[in-house]
mmCIF file of C-alpha atoms in Angstrom:
data_model
loop_
_atom_site.group_PDB
_atom_site.id
_atom_site.type_symbol
_atom_site.label_atom_id
_atom_site.label_comp_id
_atom_site.label_asym_id
_atom_site.label_seq_id
_atom_site.Cartn_x
_atom_site.Cartn_y
_atom_site.Cartn_z
ATOM 1 C CA MET A 213 -24.617 -15.378 -40.086
ATOM 2 C CA THR A 214 -26.040 -16.800 -36.914
ATOM 3 C CA TYR A 215 -28.397 -19.465 -35.621
ATOM 4 C CA CYS A 216 -31.074 -18.999 -32.959
ATOM 5 C CA VAL A 217 -34.013 -21.191 -31.974
ATOM 6 C CA GLY A 218 -36.986 -20.440 -29.744
ATOM 7 C CA MET A 219 -39.139 -23.433 -28.805
ATOM 8 C CA MET A 220 -42.505 -23.515 -27.070
ATOM 9 C CA LEU A 221 -43.438 -26.481 -24.870
ATOM 10 C CA ASP A 222 -46.349 -27.247 -22.588
ATOM 11 C CA ALA A 223 -43.901 -26.711 -19.725
ATOM 12 C CA GLY A 224 -42.566 -23.356 -20.944
ATOM 13 C CA LEU A 225 -39.942 -21.998 -23.342
ATOM 14 C CA VAL A 226 -36.447 -23.132 -24.365
ATOM 15 C CA LEU A 227 -34.098 -20.782 -26.209
ATOM 16 C CA MET A 228 -30.628 -21.175 -27.690
ATOM 17 C CA SER A 229 -28.383 -18.928 -29.783
ATOM 18 C CA ASP A 230 -24.863 -18.994 -31.131
ATOM 19 C CA THR A 231 -22.445 -16.072 -30.763
ATOM 20 C CA ARG A 232 -20.528 -15.878 -34.032
ATOM 21 C CA THR A 233 -20.464 -12.811 -36.244
ATOM 22 C CA ASN A 234 -18.356 -12.301 -39.332
ATOM 23 C CA ALA A 235 -17.604 -9.849 -42.100
ATOM 24 C CA GLY A 236 -15.500 -12.270 -44.096
ATOM 25 C CA VAL A 237 -13.360 -15.243 -43.180
ATOM 26 C CA ASP A 238 -10.707 -13.040 -41.578
ATOM 27 C CA LYS A 239 -13.141 -11.004 -39.455
ATOM 28 C CA ILE A 240 -14.814 -13.467 -37.108
ATOM 29 C CA SER A 241 -15.906 -12.286 -33.662
ATOM 30 C CA VAL A 242 -17.984 -13.387 -30.698
ATOM 31 C CA PHE A 243 -21.022 -11.276 -29.765
ATOM 32 C CA ARG A 244 -23.913 -12.145 -27.510
ATOM 33 C CA LYS A 245 -27.223 -12.510 -29.376
ATOM 34 C CA MET A 246 -29.485 -13.414 -26.462
ATOM 35 C CA PHE A 247 -30.775 -10.619 -24.228
ATOM 36 C CA SER A 248 -33.160 -10.903 -21.297
ATOM 37 C CA TRP A 249 -35.107 -8.804 -18.828
ATOM 38 C CA HIS A 250 -36.651 -10.298 -15.695
ATOM 39 C CA VAL A 251 -38.868 -8.763 -13.042
ATOM 40 C CA PRO A 252 -39.278 -11.270 -10.184
ATOM 41 C CA ASP A 253 -42.843 -12.554 -9.858
ATOM 42 C CA GLU A 254 -43.994 -10.175 -12.615
ATOM 43 C CA ARG A 255 -42.512 -10.881 -16.068
ATOM 44 C CA SER A 256 -39.706 -12.481 -18.026
ATOM 45 C CA ILE A 257 -38.735 -11.345 -21.538
ATOM 46 C CA VAL A 258 -36.019 -12.743 -23.820
ATOM 47 C CA MET A 259 -34.865 -11.613 -27.257
ATOM 48 C CA MET A 260 -32.538 -13.339 -29.721
ATOM 49 C CA THR A 261 -31.240 -11.456 -32.746
ATOM 50 C CA ALA A 262 -29.916 -12.282 -36.211
ATOM 51 C CA GLY A 263 -28.767 -10.089 -39.053
ATOM 52 C CA ASN A 264 -26.685 -6.955 -39.215
ATOM 53 C CA LEU A 265 -24.953 -6.472 -35.876
ATOM 54 C CA ALA A 266 -25.208 -2.683 -35.969
ATOM 55 C CA THR A 267 -28.951 -2.954 -36.434
ATOM 56 C CA THR A 268 -29.534 -5.449 -33.637
ATOM 57 C CA GLN A 269 -27.307 -3.571 -31.193
ATOM 58 C CA SER A 270 -29.160 -0.356 -31.979
ATOM 59 C CA VAL A 271 -32.506 -1.984 -31.306
ATOM 60 C CA ILE A 272 -31.361 -3.385 -27.965
ATOM 61 C CA SER A 273 -29.798 -0.067 -26.950
ATOM 62 C CA GLN A 274 -32.925 1.892 -27.817
ATOM 63 C CA LEU A 275 -35.144 -0.537 -25.947
ATOM 64 C CA GLU A 276 -32.965 -0.106 -22.878
ATOM 65 C CA GLU A 277 -33.115 3.703 -23.191
ATOM 66 C CA ARG A 278 -29.384 4.121 -23.253
ATOM 67 C CA GLY A 279 -29.605 7.887 -22.721
ATOM 68 C CA LYS A 280 -30.388 7.391 -19.054
ATOM 69 C CA VAL A 281 -27.884 6.591 -16.378
ATOM 70 C CA PRO A 282 -27.775 2.854 -15.604
ATOM 71 C CA ASP A 283 -29.684 3.087 -12.320
ATOM 72 C CA ASP A 284 -32.582 4.907 -14.025
ATOM 73 C CA ARG A 285 -32.980 2.590 -16.998
ATOM 74 C CA HIS A 286 -36.459 1.160 -17.295
ATOM 75 C CA PRO A 287 -37.149 -0.280 -20.754
ATOM 76 C CA THR A 288 -40.608 0.358 -22.146
ATOM 77 C CA ILE A 289 -41.005 -3.380 -22.707
ATOM 78 C CA LEU A 290 -41.162 -3.740 -18.922
ATOM 79 C CA GLU A 291 -44.202 -1.478 -18.855
ATOM 80 C CA ALA A 292 -46.211 -3.176 -21.622
ATOM 81 C CA GLN A 293 -49.327 -4.932 -20.365
ATOM 82 C CA THR A 294 -49.118 -7.935 -22.714
ATOM 83 C CA MET A 295 -46.460 -9.801 -24.685
ATOM 84 C CA PHE A 296 -48.319 -8.732 -27.833
ATOM 85 C CA GLN A 297 -47.641 -5.117 -26.886
ATOM 86 C CA VAL A 298 -43.991 -5.997 -26.280
ATOM 87 C CA ALA A 299 -43.780 -7.541 -29.763
ATOM 88 C CA THR A 300 -45.401 -4.443 -31.257
ATOM 89 C CA GLU A 301 -42.875 -2.151 -29.544
ATOM 90 C CA VAL A 302 -39.896 -4.282 -30.589
ATOM 91 C CA GLY A 303 -41.194 -4.497 -34.173
ATOM 92 C CA ARG A 304 -41.706 -0.749 -34.331
ATOM 93 C CA MET A 305 -38.169 -0.103 -33.112
ATOM 94 C CA LEU A 306 -36.648 -2.674 -35.479
ATOM 95 C CA ARG A 307 -38.413 -1.178 -38.480
ATOM 96 C CA ARG A 308 -37.311 2.319 -37.520
ATOM 97 C CA VAL A 309 -33.657 1.275 -37.203
ATOM 98 C CA VAL A 310 -33.740 -0.716 -40.459
ATOM 99 C CA GLU A 311 -35.267 2.186 -42.398
ATOM 100 C CA GLN A 312 -33.034 4.874 -40.861
ATOM 101 C CA PRO A 313 -29.736 3.177 -39.929
ATOM 102 C CA GLY A 314 -27.757 6.407 -39.811
ATOM 103 C CA GLU A 315 -29.934 7.672 -36.970
ATOM 104 C CA PHE A 316 -28.677 4.920 -34.670
ATOM 105 C CA PRO A 317 -24.910 4.483 -35.177
ATOM 106 C CA GLU A 318 -23.474 1.370 -33.560
ATOM 107 C CA PRO A 319 -20.374 -0.750 -34.186
ATOM 108 C CA GLY A 320 -21.065 -3.570 -36.635
ATOM 109 C CA ASP A 321 -19.426 -6.475 -38.385
ATOM 110 C CA GLY A 322 -17.517 -4.196 -40.711
ATOM 111 C CA PRO A 323 -17.889 -1.324 -43.177
ATOM 112 C CA GLN A 324 -21.193 -1.254 -45.036
ATOM 113 C CA ALA A 325 -21.666 -0.227 -48.626
ATOM 114 C CA GLU A 326 -23.615 2.976 -49.157
ATOM 115 C CA GLY A 327 -27.288 2.161 -49.513
ATOM 116 C CA ALA A 328 -26.896 -1.315 -48.013
ATOM 117 C CA ARG A 329 -29.968 -2.643 -46.261
ATOM 118 C CA PHE A 330 -29.333 -3.117 -42.543
ATOM 119 C CA THR A 331 -31.693 -6.035 -42.084
ATOM 120 C CA ALA A 332 -32.274 -8.070 -38.951
ATOM 121 C CA SER A 333 -34.838 -10.404 -37.424
ATOM 122 C CA ILE A 334 -35.718 -11.140 -33.804
ATOM 123 C CA ILE A 335 -37.176 -14.003 -31.801
ATOM 124 C CA LEU A 336 -39.106 -12.655 -28.811
ATOM 125 C CA ALA A 337 -40.186 -14.945 -25.975
ATOM 126 C CA GLY A 338 -41.552 -14.477 -22.505
ATOM 127 C CA GLN A 339 -44.431 -14.384 -20.097
ATOM 128 C CA ILE A 340 -46.239 -11.748 -18.059
ATOM 129 C CA LYS A 341 -47.836 -12.836 -14.803
ATOM 130 C CA GLY A 342 -51.372 -14.123 -15.191
ATOM 131 C CA MET A 343 -50.948 -14.759 -18.920
ATOM 132 C CA GLU A 344 -49.673 -17.563 -21.138
ATOM 133 C CA PRO A 345 -46.027 -17.852 -22.260
ATOM 134 C CA ARG A 346 -45.727 -16.507 -25.806
ATOM 135 C CA LEU A 347 -43.234 -16.737 -28.641
ATOM 136 C CA PHE A 348 -42.941 -14.350 -31.612
ATOM 137 C CA LEU A 349 -40.863 -14.024 -34.759
ATOM 138 C CA ILE A 350 -40.340 -10.372 -35.714
ATOM 139 C CA TYR A 351 -39.358 -9.457 -39.266
ATOM 140 C CA PRO A 352 -37.230 -6.490 -40.455
ATOM 141 C CA GLU A 353 -40.396 -4.728 -41.640
ATOM 142 C CA GLY A 354 -41.634 -4.703 -38.042
ATOM 143 C CA ASN A 355 -44.494 -7.159 -38.518
ATOM 144 C CA PHE A 356 -44.497 -10.442 -36.635
ATOM 145 C CA ILE A 357 -46.085 -13.853 -36.271
ATOM 146 C CA GLU A 358 -46.778 -15.867 -33.130
ATOM 147 C CA ALA A 359 -45.961 -19.499 -32.409
ATOM 148 C CA SER A 360 -48.883 -21.920 -32.398
ATOM 149 C CA PHE A 361 -49.604 -25.651 -32.365
ATOM 150 C CA ASP A 362 -48.882 -25.641 -36.102
ATOM 151 C CA SER A 363 -45.636 -23.645 -35.753
ATOM 152 C CA PRO A 364 -44.354 -24.340 -32.217
ATOM 153 C CA PHE A 365 -40.786 -23.155 -32.755
ATOM 154 C CA PHE A 366 -38.982 -20.399 -34.648
ATOM 155 C CA GLN A 367 -35.513 -20.250 -36.173
ATOM 156 C CA ILE A 368 -33.560 -17.256 -37.436
ATOM 157 C CA GLY A 369 -30.225 -17.022 -39.202
ATOM 158 C CA GLU A 370 -28.818 -20.171 -40.782
ATOM 159 C CA THR A 371 -31.901 -22.312 -40.351
ATOM 160 C CA LYS A 372 -31.804 -25.075 -42.974
ATOM 161 C CA TYR A 373 -29.209 -27.436 -41.504
ATOM 162 C CA GLY A 374 -30.737 -27.727 -38.045
ATOM 163 C CA ARG A 375 -34.391 -27.748 -39.076
ATOM 164 C CA PRO A 376 -34.845 -31.425 -40.057
ATOM 165 C CA ILE A 377 -33.983 -32.745 -36.582
ATOM 166 C CA LEU A 378 -36.384 -30.247 -35.002
ATOM 167 C CA LEU A 379 -39.204 -31.300 -37.297
ATOM 168 C CA ARG A 380 -38.646 -34.996 -36.601
ATOM 169 C CA GLY A 381 -37.835 -34.832 -32.907
ATOM 170 C CA TYR A 382 -40.077 -32.085 -31.511
ATOM 171 C CA ASP A 383 -42.902 -32.994 -29.154
ATOM 172 C CA ARG A 384 -44.790 -30.229 -27.386
ATOM 173 C CA ALA A 385 -45.169 -32.453 -24.301
ATOM 174 C CA MET A 386 -41.454 -33.302 -24.048
ATOM 175 C CA PRO A 387 -39.617 -32.341 -20.835
ATOM 176 C CA PHE A 388 -37.089 -29.532 -20.820
ATOM 177 C CA GLU A 389 -34.204 -32.003 -20.701
ATOM 178 C CA ASP A 390 -35.247 -33.619 -23.995
ATOM 179 C CA ALA A 391 -35.823 -30.216 -25.592
ATOM 180 C CA VAL A 392 -32.293 -29.115 -24.666
ATOM 181 C CA LYS A 393 -30.879 -32.339 -26.093
ATOM 182 C CA LEU A 394 -32.847 -31.777 -29.304
ATOM 183 C CA LEU A 395 -31.491 -28.247 -29.621
ATOM 184 C CA MET A 396 -27.960 -29.492 -28.992
ATOM 185 C CA VAL A 397 -28.295 -31.879 -31.941
ATOM 186 C CA SER A 398 -29.801 -29.158 -34.129
ATOM 187 C CA PHE A 399 -26.973 -26.766 -33.331
ATOM 188 C CA ASP A 400 -24.330 -29.463 -33.796
ATOM 189 C CA SER A 401 -25.723 -30.249 -37.268
ATOM 190 C CA THR A 402 -25.639 -26.548 -38.173
ATOM 191 C CA LEU A 403 -22.150 -26.105 -36.754
ATOM 192 C CA ALA A 404 -20.837 -29.024 -38.832
ATOM 193 C CA ALA A 405 -22.351 -27.678 -42.060
ATOM 194 C CA ASN A 406 -21.733 -23.924 -41.849
ATOM 195 C CA LEU A 407 -18.631 -22.077 -40.675
ATOM 196 C CA SER A 408 -20.634 -18.895 -40.058
ATOM 197 C CA VAL A 409 -22.243 -20.502 -36.985
ATOM 198 C CA GLY A 410 -20.008 -21.151 -34.011
ATOM 199 C CA LEU A 411 -19.546 -21.738 -30.326
ATOM 200 C CA PRO A 412 -20.090 -20.666 -27.640
ATOM 201 C CA PHE A 413 -23.865 -21.144 -27.477
ATOM 202 C CA ASP A 414 -26.188 -19.437 -25.000
ATOM 203 C CA LEU A 415 -29.007 -21.500 -23.484
ATOM 204 C CA MET A 416 -31.990 -20.388 -21.417
ATOM 205 C CA VAL A 417 -34.964 -22.335 -20.052
ATOM 206 C CA LEU A 418 -38.106 -20.509 -18.882
ATOM 207 C CA ALA A 419 -40.619 -22.604 -16.963
ATOM 208 C CA ARG A 420 -44.289 -21.662 -17.121
ATOM 209 C CA ASP A 421 -45.282 -19.136 -14.416
ATOM 210 C CA ARG A 422 -41.782 -18.876 -12.926
ATOM 211 C CA MET A 423 -40.959 -15.373 -14.317
ATOM 212 C CA GLU A 424 -37.226 -16.077 -14.190
ATOM 213 C CA PRO A 425 -34.912 -18.604 -15.846
ATOM 214 C CA ILE A 426 -34.773 -22.008 -14.189
ATOM 215 C CA HIS A 427 -31.640 -22.802 -16.187
ATOM 216 C CA GLN A 428 -29.170 -20.557 -17.979
ATOM 217 C CA ARG A 429 -25.649 -21.239 -19.194
ATOM 218 C CA ARG A 430 -23.061 -20.701 -21.913
ATOM 219 C CA ILE A 431 -21.924 -23.797 -23.785
ATOM 220 C CA VAL A 432 -18.260 -23.571 -24.774
ATOM 221 C CA ALA A 433 -16.206 -25.669 -27.167
ATOM 222 C CA ASP A 434 -14.946 -28.117 -24.527
ATOM 223 C CA ASP A 435 -18.328 -28.593 -22.837
ATOM 224 C CA PRO A 436 -18.448 -32.320 -21.909
ATOM 225 C CA TYR A 437 -22.158 -32.781 -22.585
ATOM 226 C CA PHE A 438 -22.120 -31.046 -25.972
ATOM 227 C CA ARG A 439 -19.078 -33.062 -27.052
ATOM 228 C CA THR A 440 -20.844 -36.265 -26.000
ATOM 229 C CA ILE A 441 -23.956 -35.274 -27.965
ATOM 230 C CA SER A 442 -21.873 -34.389 -31.029
ATOM 231 C CA ARG A 443 -20.014 -37.700 -31.067
ATOM 232 C CA GLY A 444 -23.103 -39.734 -30.185
ATOM 233 C CA TRP A 445 -25.237 -38.143 -32.883
ATOM 234 C CA GLY A 446 -22.602 -38.806 -35.535
ATOM 235 C CA ASP A 447 -22.273 -42.438 -34.450
ATOM 236 C CA ALA A 448 -26.057 -42.879 -34.324
ATOM 237 C CA LEU A 449 -26.463 -41.536 -37.867
ATOM 238 C CA ARG A 450 -23.857 -43.943 -39.197
ATOM 239 C CA ARG A 451 -25.530 -46.888 -37.465
ATOM 240 C CA ALA A 452 -28.941 -45.854 -38.762
ATOM 241 C CA PHE A 453 -27.574 -45.518 -42.287
ATOM 242 C CA GLN A 454 -26.000 -48.957 -42.184
ATOM 243 C CA SER A 455 -29.239 -50.495 -40.874
ATOM 244 C CA LEU A 456 -31.242 -49.325 -43.910
ATOM 245 C CA PRO A 457 -31.838 -51.842 -46.753
ATOM 246 C CA ALA A 458 -29.106 -51.942 -49.370
ATOM 247 C CA TYR A 459 -29.940 -50.703 -52.877
ATOM 248 C CA ASP A 460 -29.959 -53.248 -55.703
ATOM 249 C CA LEU A 461 -28.650 -51.799 -58.992
ATOM 250 C CA ALA A 462 -30.219 -54.666 -60.955
ATOM 251 C CA THR A 463 -33.787 -54.262 -59.712
ATOM 252 C CA GLY A 464 -33.798 -50.628 -58.655
ATOM 253 C CA GLY A 465 -35.136 -51.609 -55.257
ATOM 254 C CA ALA A 466 -34.046 -53.046 -51.972
ATOM 255 C CA ALA A 467 -31.537 -55.854 -52.211
ATOM 256 C CA GLU A 468 -32.741 -59.143 -50.775
ATOM 257 C CA ALA A 469 -30.990 -60.158 -47.604
ATOM 258 C CA VAL A 470 -28.912 -63.315 -47.867
ATOM 259 C CA THR A 471 -30.484 -65.943 -45.632
ATOM 260 C CA THR A 472 -28.305 -68.661 -44.159
ATOM 261 C CA GLY A 473 -29.432 -72.204 -43.471
ATOM 262 C CA SER A 474 -29.332 -71.657 -39.730
ATOM 263 C CA GLU A 475 -31.716 -68.707 -40.047
ATOM 264 C CA LEU A 476 -34.295 -70.890 -41.796
ATOM 265 C CA LYS A 477 -34.613 -73.287 -38.854
#
């Protein structure tokens, strides 16, 4: 399993992914799930993947045209005229790999049963010069949807544990710093609830019209800021819980607070 989030803001795009893969509790590995291509002053494209590792690696390899020598590689996604065309190309490749996995052999999480479905999903984000930043969620069938005011962020992988904080805390006008903090809390909640999601995390921030990351880093287990967020969020939840009205078993409602004489003055 994995966890990736792509978030659209007025200021640009914020993306975060974990790096854990597993084929059972005794086969846990670290693999990068965030991939990016940047052409200075022309375009910036980022992909995050979830699902069968063999499938996602095959898609990335095919997009990079692995048959060419490194110096001659020029992915077709760098030639597309719009991000919609990029999404179409990525979706087409994903569907092809999912439907014909044997055609694109790649190392995976472990042996697959004959006839197993090599599913995967992809978050695609980026901007081409002169156009708006765009964010897509691409399904194994190759079709996709685009982020909007109604759906301003996408999650793939183990989504349920980190989703509530995103729904409550997201604001399209928030600065990048608050968006990163929100993602940190979302990932910490997921990490605490599911062993199939794990550190390190990869983070990337794409500012509108910059065509290259303004911030990019890997967050490891002993990262001071992430540890502070993790402890602080846990403490804040406990304080919030204690501040809620107590439940009264007799009335089935909120228990009345005991008022002292000094409080009545």
